[in-house]
């Protein structure tokens, strides 16, 4: 693909001291890196600090990029490393048991559950901006170790394997955390998006 | 009585196309039969879809300027070294 060929050239030129070439890499991947950090750390100013740090570190270590992975994956790994302190991935014990992510009676076969109304198309219920804010808010409420898996997997579109590699987790752990994170988000979004939800009143 | 709870755990893998074939078949049979799980499945799929569709914002000029200046300083030092 020509995208990848461009990148290879930009990396080579950046290595030989061409800042213009490095800047092309910033422009191509910057928006992705920034969104990743915003979703991971929540605070937008802090995310922007980490955004700059990510590219400073990438520029310092450009010689170490060998092109074995995609450049975007390499950047993602740098960004996550920098955000790790923020997320306190290891220390935080907070977990999401199944009971917390599925409606209480959903497992009772044949019974209709009040919380389980069909969903409308989110775009018909909420303005784009309201929807975006709601989505961002509920992601931030996830415990960090689930949030990071969800963001890589479903916001940034990494595969299960790539996510496992980036975080040093097993495939099984990634699958289990992704499943719980998704169910937790579904539950948080349901009050706004199910057809039983009251219409949103706007000021 | 089918264990909906267990199937909920499998739904995520099913959506990703990572669930083994035999389990897919039993999940599909169950979905045809259980309105609660159907709603769960539909809303879970929509949840994932809206996040995947999300767009990235362009970088603000201020942030770009700041980073560009910092990089220029760093690269000037690199060239001297
Ligand atoms: Zn069921």
PDB file of N, CA and C in Angstrom, chain A residues 14 17-19 22-23 26-27 30-32 34-35 44 48-49 51-52 55-56 59-60 98-99 102-103 106-109 111-113 116-120 122-123 135 138-139 150 153-154 160 175 179 182-183 185-186 189, chain B residues 1-5 8-13 15-16 18 30 33-44 46-48 50-60 63-68 70-72 74-75 78-79:
ATOM      1  N   UNK A  14      13.410  10.896   8.336  1.00  0.00           N
ATOM      2  CA  UNK A  14      13.452  11.428   9.702  1.00  0.00           C
ATOM      3  C   UNK A  14      14.722  10.965  10.406  1.00  0.00           C
ATOM      4  N   UNK A  17      17.649  12.937   9.826  1.00  0.00           N
ATOM      5  CA  UNK A  17      17.636  14.295  10.364  1.00  0.00           C
ATOM      6  C   UNK A  17      16.646  15.250   9.723  1.00  0.00           C
ATOM      7  N   UNK A  18      15.678  14.725   8.968  1.00  0.00           N
ATOM      8  CA  UNK A  18      14.706  15.583   8.289  1.00  0.00           C
ATOM      9  C   UNK A  18      13.448  15.742   9.161  1.00  0.00           C
ATOM     10  N   UNK A  19      13.362  16.891   9.820  1.00  0.00           N
ATOM     11  CA  UNK A  19      12.222  17.125  10.698  1.00  0.00           C
ATOM     12  C   UNK A  19      10.917  17.201   9.911  1.00  0.00           C
ATOM     13  N   UNK A  22       9.510  13.829   9.657  1.00  0.00           N
ATOM     14  CA  UNK A  22       8.934  13.400  10.939  1.00  0.00           C
ATOM     15  C   UNK A  22       7.587  14.080  11.165  1.00  0.00           C
ATOM     16  N   UNK A  23       7.523  15.341  10.764  1.00  0.00           N
ATOM     17  CA  UNK A  23       6.278  16.091  10.958  1.00  0.00           C
ATOM     18  C   UNK A  23       5.125  15.482  10.152  1.00  0.00           C
ATOM     19  N   UNK A  26       3.702  12.959  12.279  1.00  0.00           N
ATOM     20  CA  UNK A  26       2.882  13.577  13.330  1.00  0.00           C
ATOM     21  C   UNK A  26       1.494  13.895  12.769  1.00  0.00           C
ATOM     22  N   UNK A  27       1.469  14.472  11.573  1.00  0.00           N
ATOM     23  CA  UNK A  27       0.178  14.864  11.008  1.00  0.00           C
ATOM     24  C   UNK A  27      -0.689  13.658  10.670  1.00  0.00           C
ATOM     25  N   UNK A  30      -1.139  11.872  14.504  1.00  0.00           N
ATOM     26  CA  UNK A  30      -1.450  12.694  15.664  1.00  0.00           C
ATOM     27  C   UNK A  30      -2.891  12.603  16.149  1.00  0.00           C
ATOM     28  N   UNK A  31      -3.867  12.749  15.247  1.00  0.00           N
ATOM     29  CA  UNK A  31      -5.254  12.707  15.714  1.00  0.00           C
ATOM     30  C   UNK A  31      -5.606  11.394  16.412  1.00  0.00           C
ATOM     31  N   UNK A  32      -5.078  10.270  15.914  1.00  0.00           N
ATOM     32  CA  UNK A  32      -5.338   8.975  16.531  1.00  0.00           C
ATOM     33  C   UNK A  32      -4.715   8.922  17.931  1.00  0.00           C
ATOM     34  N   UNK A  34      -3.932  11.372  19.895  1.00  0.00           N
ATOM     35  CA  UNK A  34      -4.586  12.291  20.811  1.00  0.00           C
ATOM     36  C   UNK A  34      -5.909  11.711  21.315  1.00  0.00           C
ATOM     37  N   UNK A  35      -6.690  11.125  20.408  1.00  0.00           N
ATOM     38  CA  UNK A  35      -7.963  10.552  20.848  1.00  0.00           C
ATOM     39  C   UNK A  35      -7.722   9.397  21.821  1.00  0.00           C
ATOM     40  N   UNK A  44      -8.482  16.421  29.368  1.00  0.00           N
ATOM     41  CA  UNK A  44      -8.003  16.791  28.031  1.00  0.00           C
ATOM     42  C   UNK A  44      -6.649  17.497  28.044  1.00  0.00           C
ATOM     43  N   UNK A  48      -3.216  16.163  26.315  1.00  0.00           N
ATOM     44  CA  UNK A  48      -2.407  16.909  25.358  1.00  0.00           C
ATOM     45  C   UNK A  48      -0.939  16.957  25.763  1.00  0.00           C
ATOM     46  N   UNK A  49      -0.669  17.041  27.076  1.00  0.00           N
ATOM     47  CA  UNK A  49       0.722  16.955  27.534  1.00  0.00           C
ATOM     48  C   UNK A  49       1.330  15.614  27.130  1.00  0.00           C
ATOM     49  N   UNK A  51       0.329  13.717  24.790  1.00  0.00           N
ATOM     50  CA  UNK A  51       0.412  13.683  23.326  1.00  0.00           C
ATOM     51  C   UNK A  51       1.777  14.225  22.872  1.00  0.00           C
ATOM     52  N   UNK A  52       2.145  15.400  23.413  1.00  0.00           N
ATOM     53  CA  UNK A  52       3.441  15.975  23.040  1.00  0.00           C
ATOM     54  C   UNK A  52       4.592  15.080  23.489  1.00  0.00           C
ATOM     55  N   UNK A  55       5.210  12.153  21.077  1.00  0.00           N
ATOM     56  CA  UNK A  55       5.954  12.428  19.851  1.00  0.00           C
ATOM     57  C   UNK A  55       7.398  12.858  20.126  1.00  0.00           C
ATOM     58  N   UNK A  56       7.646  13.483  21.275  1.00  0.00           N
ATOM     59  CA  UNK A  56       9.032  13.791  21.630  1.00  0.00           C
ATOM     60  C   UNK A  56       9.805  12.485  21.824  1.00  0.00           C
ATOM     61  N   UNK A  59      10.397  10.831  18.571  1.00  0.00           N
ATOM     62  CA  UNK A  59      11.463  11.476  17.802  1.00  0.00           C
ATOM     63  C   UNK A  59      12.837  11.101  18.362  1.00  0.00           C
ATOM     64  N   UNK A  60      12.938  10.976  19.677  1.00  0.00           N
ATOM     65  CA  UNK A  60      14.214  10.555  20.284  1.00  0.00           C
ATOM     66  C   UNK A  60      14.579   9.124  19.892  1.00  0.00           C
ATOM     67  N   UNK A  98     -19.625  -9.923  36.487  1.00  0.00           N
ATOM     68  CA  UNK A  98     -20.744 -10.070  35.550  1.00  0.00           C
ATOM     69  C   UNK A  98     -22.015  -9.441  36.095  1.00  0.00           C
ATOM     70  N   UNK A  99     -22.233  -9.650  37.396  1.00  0.00           N
ATOM     71  CA  UNK A  99     -23.474  -9.155  38.001  1.00  0.00           C
ATOM     72  C   UNK A  99     -23.654  -7.654  37.790  1.00  0.00           C
ATOM     73  N   UNK A 102     -24.637  -6.882  33.600  1.00  0.00           N
ATOM     74  CA  UNK A 102     -25.837  -7.336  32.902  1.00  0.00           C
ATOM     75  C   UNK A 102     -27.053  -7.020  33.755  1.00  0.00           C
ATOM     76  N   UNK A 103     -28.186  -6.767  33.104  1.00  0.00           N
ATOM     77  CA  UNK A 103     -29.390  -6.467  33.884  1.00  0.00           C
ATOM     78  C   UNK A 103     -29.729  -7.649  34.797  1.00  0.00           C
ATOM     79  N   UNK A 106     -31.819 -10.515  33.380  1.00  0.00           N
ATOM     80  CA  UNK A 106     -31.681 -10.833  31.962  1.00  0.00           C
ATOM     81  C   UNK A 106     -31.492 -12.330  31.737  1.00  0.00           C
ATOM     82  N   UNK A 107     -30.973 -13.001  32.761  1.00  0.00           N
ATOM     83  CA  UNK A 107     -30.697 -14.418  32.574  1.00  0.00           C
ATOM     84  C   UNK A 107     -31.923 -15.283  32.859  1.00  0.00           C
ATOM     85  N   UNK A 108     -33.000 -14.646  33.253  1.00  0.00           N
ATOM     86  CA  UNK A 108     -34.192 -15.454  33.507  1.00  0.00           C
ATOM     87  C   UNK A 108     -34.976 -15.639  32.220  1.00  0.00           C
ATOM     88  N   UNK A 109     -34.837 -16.803  31.681  1.00  0.00           N
ATOM     89  CA  UNK A 109     -35.383 -17.085  30.371  1.00  0.00           C
ATOM     90  C   UNK A 109     -36.894 -16.863  30.328  1.00  0.00           C
ATOM     91  N   UNK A 111     -38.742 -14.337  30.739  1.00  0.00           N
ATOM     92  CA  UNK A 111     -39.362 -13.211  31.435  1.00  0.00           C
ATOM     93  C   UNK A 111     -38.990 -11.921  30.739  1.00  0.00           C
ATOM     94  N   UNK A 112     -39.915 -11.036  30.600  1.00  0.00           N
ATOM     95  CA  UNK A 112     -39.572  -9.756  30.004  1.00  0.00           C
ATOM     96  C   UNK A 112     -39.001  -8.879  31.101  1.00  0.00           C
ATOM     97  N   UNK A 113     -37.914  -8.234  30.778  1.00  0.00           N
ATOM     98  CA  UNK A 113     -37.287  -7.383  31.777  1.00  0.00           C
ATOM     99  C   UNK A 113     -37.463  -5.924  31.417  1.00  0.00           C
ATOM    100  N   UNK A 116     -34.852  -4.026  29.583  1.00  0.00           N
ATOM    101  CA  UNK A 116     -34.410  -4.508  28.287  1.00  0.00           C
ATOM    102  C   UNK A 116     -35.351  -4.096  27.164  1.00  0.00           C
ATOM    103  N   UNK A 117     -35.470  -2.795  26.956  1.00  0.00           N
ATOM    104  CA  UNK A 117     -36.238  -2.321  25.812  1.00  0.00           C
ATOM    105  C   UNK A 117     -35.305  -2.246  24.613  1.00  0.00           C
ATOM    106  N   UNK A 118     -35.872  -2.386  23.433  1.00  0.00           N
ATOM    107  CA  UNK A 118     -35.084  -2.248  22.194  1.00  0.00           C
ATOM    108  C   UNK A 118     -34.400  -0.893  22.164  1.00  0.00           C
ATOM    109  N   UNK A 119     -33.304  -0.814  21.443  1.00  0.00           N
ATOM    110  CA  UNK A 119     -32.626   0.467  21.271  1.00  0.00           C
ATOM    111  C   UNK A 119     -33.014   1.107  19.941  1.00  0.00           C
ATOM    112  N   UNK A 120     -33.154   2.401  19.997  1.00  0.00           N
ATOM    113  CA  UNK A 120     -33.337   3.130  18.750  1.00  0.00           C
ATOM    114  C   UNK A 120     -31.961   3.418  18.156  1.00  0.00           C
ATOM    115  N   UNK A 122     -29.033   5.440  17.786  1.00  0.00           N
ATOM    116  CA  UNK A 122     -28.577   6.522  18.673  1.00  0.00           C
ATOM    117  C   UNK A 122     -28.605   7.893  18.002  1.00  0.00           C
ATOM    118  N   UNK A 123     -28.317   7.907  16.702  1.00  0.00           N
ATOM    119  CA  UNK A 123     -28.233   9.184  15.993  1.00  0.00           C
ATOM    120  C   UNK A 123     -29.592   9.862  15.848  1.00  0.00           C
ATOM    121  N   UNK A 135     -20.770   9.247  25.227  1.00  0.00           N
ATOM    122  CA  UNK A 135     -19.858   8.124  24.997  1.00  0.00           C
ATOM    123  C   UNK A 135     -18.552   8.309  25.764  1.00  0.00           C
ATOM    124  N   UNK A 138     -19.118   7.856  29.707  1.00  0.00           N
ATOM    125  CA  UNK A 138     -19.270   6.486  30.217  1.00  0.00           C
ATOM    126  C   UNK A 138     -17.973   5.673  30.094  1.00  0.00           C
ATOM    127  N   UNK A 139     -17.163   5.967  29.092  1.00  0.00           N
ATOM    128  CA  UNK A 139     -15.874   5.264  28.997  1.00  0.00           C
ATOM    129  C   UNK A 139     -14.993   5.628  30.182  1.00  0.00           C
ATOM    130  N   UNK A 150     -10.776  -1.688  26.175  1.00  0.00           N
ATOM    131  CA  UNK A 150     -11.874  -1.241  25.313  1.00  0.00           C
ATOM    132  C   UNK A 150     -11.407  -0.194  24.301  1.00  0.00           C
ATOM    133  N   UNK A 153      -9.191  -1.807  21.619  1.00  0.00           N
ATOM    134  CA  UNK A 153      -9.937  -2.783  20.827  1.00  0.00           C
ATOM    135  C   UNK A 153     -11.031  -2.113  19.991  1.00  0.00           C
ATOM    136  N   UNK A 154     -11.840  -1.298  20.631  1.00  0.00           N
ATOM    137  CA  UNK A 154     -13.053  -0.820  19.959  1.00  0.00           C
ATOM    138  C   UNK A 154     -13.008   0.633  19.514  1.00  0.00           C
ATOM    139  N   UNK A 160      -7.564  -8.365  18.731  1.00  0.00           N
ATOM    140  CA  UNK A 160      -7.358  -8.965  20.051  1.00  0.00           C
ATOM    141  C   UNK A 160      -5.863  -9.225  20.285  1.00  0.00           C
ATOM    142  N   UNK A 175      -9.936 -10.780  25.894  1.00  0.00           N
ATOM    143  CA  UNK A 175     -11.314 -11.118  25.525  1.00  0.00           C
ATOM    144  C   UNK A 175     -12.264 -10.908  26.692  1.00  0.00           C
ATOM    145  N   UNK A 179     -15.148  -8.038  26.864  1.00  0.00           N
ATOM    146  CA  UNK A 179     -16.551  -8.437  27.000  1.00  0.00           C
ATOM    147  C   UNK A 179     -17.225  -7.678  28.144  1.00  0.00           C
ATOM    148  N   UNK A 182     -17.571  -3.873  27.355  1.00  0.00           N
ATOM    149  CA  UNK A 182     -18.649  -3.605  26.406  1.00  0.00           C
ATOM    150  C   UNK A 182     -20.013  -3.718  27.077  1.00  0.00           C
ATOM    151  N   UNK A 183     -20.177  -4.755  27.901  1.00  0.00           N
ATOM    152  CA  UNK A 183     -21.462  -4.924  28.584  1.00  0.00           C
ATOM    153  C   UNK A 183     -21.709  -3.791  29.573  1.00  0.00           C
ATOM    154  N   UNK A 185     -20.583  -0.737  29.308  1.00  0.00           N
ATOM    155  CA  UNK A 185     -20.929   0.458  28.534  1.00  0.00           C
ATOM    156  C   UNK A 185     -22.348   0.358  28.012  1.00  0.00           C
ATOM    157  N   UNK A 186     -22.710  -0.818  27.553  1.00  0.00           N
ATOM    158  CA  UNK A 186     -24.082  -1.026  27.080  1.00  0.00           C
ATOM    159  C   UNK A 186     -25.067  -0.651  28.170  1.00  0.00           C
ATOM    160  N   UNK A 189     -25.202   3.109  28.731  1.00  0.00           N
ATOM    161  CA  UNK A 189     -25.830   3.865  27.636  1.00  0.00           C
ATOM    162  C   UNK A 189     -27.331   3.600  27.543  1.00  0.00           C
TER     163      UNK A 189
ATOM    164  N   UNK B   1     -33.410 -25.231  31.110  1.00  0.00           N
ATOM    165  CA  UNK B   1     -33.437 -23.774  30.877  1.00  0.00           C
ATOM    166  C   UNK B   1     -32.048 -23.308  30.420  1.00  0.00           C
ATOM    167  N   UNK B   2     -31.986 -22.605  29.316  1.00  0.00           N
ATOM    168  CA  UNK B   2     -30.680 -22.168  28.828  1.00  0.00           C
ATOM    169  C   UNK B   2     -30.077 -21.122  29.761  1.00  0.00           C
ATOM    170  N   UNK B   3     -28.780 -21.142  29.859  1.00  0.00           N
ATOM    171  CA  UNK B   3     -28.116 -20.205  30.746  1.00  0.00           C
ATOM    172  C   UNK B   3     -27.756 -18.930  29.983  1.00  0.00           C
ATOM    173  N   UNK B   4     -28.645 -17.953  30.057  1.00  0.00           N
ATOM    174  CA  UNK B   4     -28.435 -16.705  29.326  1.00  0.00           C
ATOM    175  C   UNK B   4     -27.135 -16.034  29.749  1.00  0.00           C
ATOM    176  N   UNK B   5     -26.832 -16.135  31.028  1.00  0.00           N
ATOM    177  CA  UNK B   5     -25.654 -15.484  31.566  1.00  0.00           C
ATOM    178  C   UNK B   5     -24.381 -15.962  30.859  1.00  0.00           C
ATOM    179  N   UNK B   8     -24.226 -14.554  27.407  1.00  0.00           N
ATOM    180  CA  UNK B   8     -23.823 -13.143  27.377  1.00  0.00           C
ATOM    181  C   UNK B   8     -22.302 -13.021  27.348  1.00  0.00           C
ATOM    182  N   UNK B   9     -21.658 -13.949  28.054  1.00  0.00           N
ATOM    183  CA  UNK B   9     -20.200 -13.938  28.076  1.00  0.00           C
ATOM    184  C   UNK B   9     -19.631 -14.259  26.697  1.00  0.00           C
ATOM    185  N   UNK B  10     -20.405 -15.006  25.902  1.00  0.00           N
ATOM    186  CA  UNK B  10     -19.908 -15.409  24.578  1.00  0.00           C
ATOM    187  C   UNK B  10     -20.237 -14.394  23.486  1.00  0.00           C
ATOM    188  N   UNK B  11     -21.197 -13.509  23.778  1.00  0.00           N
ATOM    189  CA  UNK B  11     -21.675 -12.603  22.734  1.00  0.00           C
ATOM    190  C   UNK B  11     -20.569 -11.748  22.136  1.00  0.00           C
ATOM    191  N   UNK B  12     -19.688 -11.283  23.007  1.00  0.00           N
ATOM    192  CA  UNK B  12     -18.601 -10.429  22.569  1.00  0.00           C
ATOM    193  C   UNK B  12     -17.724 -11.138  21.531  1.00  0.00           C
ATOM    194  N   UNK B  13     -17.364 -12.380  21.849  1.00  0.00           N
ATOM    195  CA  UNK B  13     -16.539 -13.153  20.915  1.00  0.00           C
ATOM    196  C   UNK B  13     -17.301 -13.430  19.624  1.00  0.00           C
ATOM    197  N   UNK B  15     -19.570 -11.483  18.262  1.00  0.00           N
ATOM    198  CA  UNK B  15     -19.557 -10.240  17.482  1.00  0.00           C
ATOM    199  C   UNK B  15     -18.222 -10.052  16.769  1.00  0.00           C
ATOM    200  N   UNK B  16     -17.140 -10.463  17.430  1.00  0.00           N
ATOM    201  CA  UNK B  16     -15.804 -10.330  16.824  1.00  0.00           C
ATOM    202  C   UNK B  16     -15.498 -11.444  15.830  1.00  0.00           C
ATOM    203  N   UNK B  18     -14.961 -14.478  16.670  1.00  0.00           N
ATOM    204  CA  UNK B  18     -13.913 -15.299  17.276  1.00  0.00           C
ATOM    205  C   UNK B  18     -14.478 -16.479  18.073  1.00  0.00           C
ATOM    206  N   UNK B  30     -30.342 -19.890  20.452  1.00  0.00           N
ATOM    207  CA  UNK B  30     -30.859 -19.249  21.652  1.00  0.00           C
ATOM    208  C   UNK B  30     -31.418 -17.854  21.348  1.00  0.00           C
ATOM    209  N   UNK B  33     -34.791 -17.573  20.125  1.00  0.00           N
ATOM    210  CA  UNK B  33     -35.765 -18.092  21.065  1.00  0.00           C
ATOM    211  C   UNK B  33     -35.955 -17.215  22.304  1.00  0.00           C
ATOM    212  N   UNK B  34     -35.027 -16.287  22.533  1.00  0.00           N
ATOM    213  CA  UNK B  34     -35.018 -15.555  23.806  1.00  0.00           C
ATOM    214  C   UNK B  34     -35.002 -14.041  23.552  1.00  0.00           C
ATOM    215  N   UNK B  35     -36.144 -13.375  23.744  1.00  0.00           N
ATOM    216  CA  UNK B  35     -36.225 -11.934  23.451  1.00  0.00           C
ATOM    217  C   UNK B  35     -35.248 -11.107  24.286  1.00  0.00           C
ATOM    218  N   UNK B  36     -35.035 -11.455  25.540  1.00  0.00           N
ATOM    219  CA  UNK B  36     -34.095 -10.698  26.375  1.00  0.00           C
ATOM    220  C   UNK B  36     -32.683 -10.714  25.791  1.00  0.00           C
ATOM    221  N   UNK B  37     -32.238 -11.889  25.418  1.00  0.00           N
ATOM    222  CA  UNK B  37     -30.888 -11.989  24.863  1.00  0.00           C
ATOM    223  C   UNK B  37     -30.810 -11.296  23.515  1.00  0.00           C
ATOM    224  N   UNK B  38     -31.913 -11.330  22.765  1.00  0.00           N
ATOM    225  CA  UNK B  38     -31.918 -10.620  21.475  1.00  0.00           C
ATOM    226  C   UNK B  38     -31.714  -9.123  21.678  1.00  0.00           C
ATOM    227  N   UNK B  39     -32.410  -8.563  22.676  1.00  0.00           N
ATOM    228  CA  UNK B  39     -32.247  -7.130  22.952  1.00  0.00           C
ATOM    229  C   UNK B  39     -30.825  -6.850  23.435  1.00  0.00           C
ATOM    230  N   UNK B  40     -30.315  -7.716  24.292  1.00  0.00           N
ATOM    231  CA  UNK B  40     -28.938  -7.546  24.768  1.00  0.00           C
ATOM    232  C   UNK B  40     -27.969  -7.563  23.584  1.00  0.00           C
ATOM    233  N   UNK B  41     -28.173  -8.524  22.703  1.00  0.00           N
ATOM    234  CA  UNK B  41     -27.285  -8.667  21.556  1.00  0.00           C
ATOM    235  C   UNK B  41     -27.338  -7.434  20.652  1.00  0.00           C
ATOM    236  N   UNK B  42     -28.553  -6.996  20.380  1.00  0.00           N
ATOM    237  CA  UNK B  42     -28.729  -5.844  19.496  1.00  0.00           C
ATOM    238  C   UNK B  42     -28.117  -4.578  20.104  1.00  0.00           C
ATOM    239  N   UNK B  43     -28.363  -4.361  21.394  1.00  0.00           N
ATOM    240  CA  UNK B  43     -27.856  -3.131  22.009  1.00  0.00           C
ATOM    241  C   UNK B  43     -26.338  -3.202  22.217  1.00  0.00           C
ATOM    242  N   UNK B  44     -25.840  -4.398  22.455  1.00  0.00           N
ATOM    243  CA  UNK B  44     -24.382  -4.554  22.587  1.00  0.00           C
ATOM    244  C   UNK B  44     -23.700  -4.267  21.242  1.00  0.00           C
ATOM    245  N   UNK B  46     -24.868  -2.356  18.908  1.00  0.00           N
ATOM    246  CA  UNK B  46     -24.950  -0.913  18.661  1.00  0.00           C
ATOM    247  C   UNK B  46     -23.919  -0.147  19.486  1.00  0.00           C
ATOM    248  N   UNK B  47     -23.708  -0.589  20.721  1.00  0.00           N
ATOM    249  CA  UNK B  47     -22.706   0.056  21.584  1.00  0.00           C
ATOM    250  C   UNK B  47     -21.341   0.041  20.908  1.00  0.00           C
ATOM    251  N   UNK B  48     -20.949  -1.142  20.435  1.00  0.00           N
ATOM    252  CA  UNK B  48     -19.625  -1.276  19.804  1.00  0.00           C
ATOM    253  C   UNK B  48     -19.570  -0.451  18.528  1.00  0.00           C
ATOM    254  N   UNK B  50     -21.183   2.329  17.631  1.00  0.00           N
ATOM    255  CA  UNK B  50     -21.051   3.792  17.735  1.00  0.00           C
ATOM    256  C   UNK B  50     -19.625   4.194  18.110  1.00  0.00           C
ATOM    257  N   UNK B  51     -18.958   3.358  18.901  1.00  0.00           N
ATOM    258  CA  UNK B  51     -17.573   3.712  19.237  1.00  0.00           C
ATOM    259  C   UNK B  51     -16.650   3.525  18.038  1.00  0.00           C
ATOM    260  N   UNK B  52     -16.887   2.470  17.282  1.00  0.00           N
ATOM    261  CA  UNK B  52     -16.030   2.224  16.112  1.00  0.00           C
ATOM    262  C   UNK B  52     -16.198   3.296  15.055  1.00  0.00           C
ATOM    263  N   UNK B  53     -17.403   3.862  14.993  1.00  0.00           N
ATOM    264  CA  UNK B  53     -17.681   4.888  13.983  1.00  0.00           C
ATOM    265  C   UNK B  53     -17.116   6.246  14.364  1.00  0.00           C
ATOM    266  N   UNK B  54     -16.746   6.413  15.632  1.00  0.00           N
ATOM    267  CA  UNK B  54     -16.335   7.714  16.142  1.00  0.00           C
ATOM    268  C   UNK B  54     -15.202   8.321  15.315  1.00  0.00           C
ATOM    269  N   UNK B  55     -15.260   9.605  15.078  1.00  0.00           N
ATOM    270  CA  UNK B  55     -14.222  10.253  14.265  1.00  0.00           C
ATOM    271  C   UNK B  55     -13.182  10.922  15.156  1.00  0.00           C
ATOM    272  N   UNK B  56     -11.972  11.047  14.603  1.00  0.00           N
ATOM    273  CA  UNK B  56     -10.928  11.784  15.304  1.00  0.00           C
ATOM    274  C   UNK B  56     -11.060  13.259  14.966  1.00  0.00           C
ATOM    275  N   UNK B  57     -10.804  14.094  15.956  1.00  0.00           N
ATOM    276  CA  UNK B  57     -10.810  15.536  15.677  1.00  0.00           C
ATOM    277  C   UNK B  57      -9.462  15.920  15.068  1.00  0.00           C
ATOM    278  N   UNK B  58      -9.450  16.918  14.191  1.00  0.00           N
ATOM    279  CA  UNK B  58      -8.156  17.413  13.718  1.00  0.00           C
ATOM    280  C   UNK B  58      -7.387  18.032  14.885  1.00  0.00           C
ATOM    281  N   UNK B  59      -6.059  18.030  14.782  1.00  0.00           N
ATOM    282  CA  UNK B  59      -5.241  18.592  15.863  1.00  0.00           C
ATOM    283  C   UNK B  59      -5.420  20.109  15.922  1.00  0.00           C
ATOM    284  N   UNK B  60      -5.599  20.660  17.115  1.00  0.00           N
ATOM    285  CA  UNK B  60      -5.695  22.124  17.226  1.00  0.00           C
ATOM    286  C   UNK B  60      -4.366  22.778  16.861  1.00  0.00           C
ATOM    287  N   UNK B  63      -1.783  23.309  19.676  1.00  0.00           N
ATOM    288  CA  UNK B  63      -1.063  22.107  20.091  1.00  0.00           C
ATOM    289  C   UNK B  63       0.034  21.765  19.076  1.00  0.00           C
ATOM    290  N   UNK B  64      -0.298  21.910  17.790  1.00  0.00           N
ATOM    291  CA  UNK B  64       0.678  21.626  16.747  1.00  0.00           C
ATOM    292  C   UNK B  64       1.871  22.582  16.848  1.00  0.00           C
ATOM    293  N   UNK B  65       1.586  23.867  17.049  1.00  0.00           N
ATOM    294  CA  UNK B  65       2.667  24.862  17.156  1.00  0.00           C
ATOM    295  C   UNK B  65       3.606  24.522  18.302  1.00  0.00           C
ATOM    296  N   UNK B  66       2.995  24.205  19.440  1.00  0.00           N
ATOM    297  CA  UNK B  66       3.779  23.912  20.641  1.00  0.00           C
ATOM    298  C   UNK B  66       4.706  22.710  20.397  1.00  0.00           C
ATOM    299  N   UNK B  67       4.122  21.671  19.827  1.00  0.00           N
ATOM    300  CA  UNK B  67       4.913  20.469  19.568  1.00  0.00           C
ATOM    301  C   UNK B  67       5.996  20.750  18.532  1.00  0.00           C
ATOM    302  N   UNK B  68       5.649  21.523  17.503  1.00  0.00           N
ATOM    303  CA  UNK B  68       6.628  21.787  16.448  1.00  0.00           C
ATOM    304  C   UNK B  68       7.826  22.552  16.998  1.00  0.00           C
ATOM    305  N   UNK B  70       8.900  22.554  20.123  1.00  0.00           N
ATOM    306  CA  UNK B  70       9.672  21.659  20.987  1.00  0.00           C
ATOM    307  C   UNK B  70      10.530  20.718  20.146  1.00  0.00           C
ATOM    308  N   UNK B  71       9.962  20.224  19.048  1.00  0.00           N
ATOM    309  CA  UNK B  71      10.718  19.311  18.188  1.00  0.00           C
ATOM    310  C   UNK B  71      11.885  20.034  17.510  1.00  0.00           C
ATOM    311  N   UNK B  72      11.637  21.245  17.054  1.00  0.00           N
ATOM    312  CA  UNK B  72      12.710  22.011  16.404  1.00  0.00           C
ATOM    313  C   UNK B  72      13.908  22.170  17.335  1.00  0.00           C
ATOM    314  N   UNK B  74      14.676  20.315  19.926  1.00  0.00           N
ATOM    315  CA  UNK B  74      15.295  19.013  20.163  1.00  0.00           C
ATOM    316  C   UNK B  74      16.147  18.585  18.961  1.00  0.00           C
ATOM    317  N   UNK B  75      15.632  18.818  17.757  1.00  0.00           N
ATOM    318  CA  UNK B  75      16.344  18.376  16.557  1.00  0.00           C
ATOM    319  C   UNK B  75      17.581  19.235  16.288  1.00  0.00           C
ATOM    320  N   UNK B  78      20.095  17.770  18.432  1.00  0.00           N
ATOM    321  CA  UNK B  78      20.518  16.480  17.879  1.00  0.00           C
ATOM    322  C   UNK B  78      21.548  16.685  16.775  1.00  0.00           C
ATOM    323  N   UNK B  79      21.286  17.695  15.907  1.00  0.00           N
ATOM    324  CA  UNK B  79      22.188  17.933  14.771  1.00  0.00           C
ATOM    325  C   UNK B  79      23.572  18.375  15.247  1.00  0.00           C
TER     326      UNK B  79
END
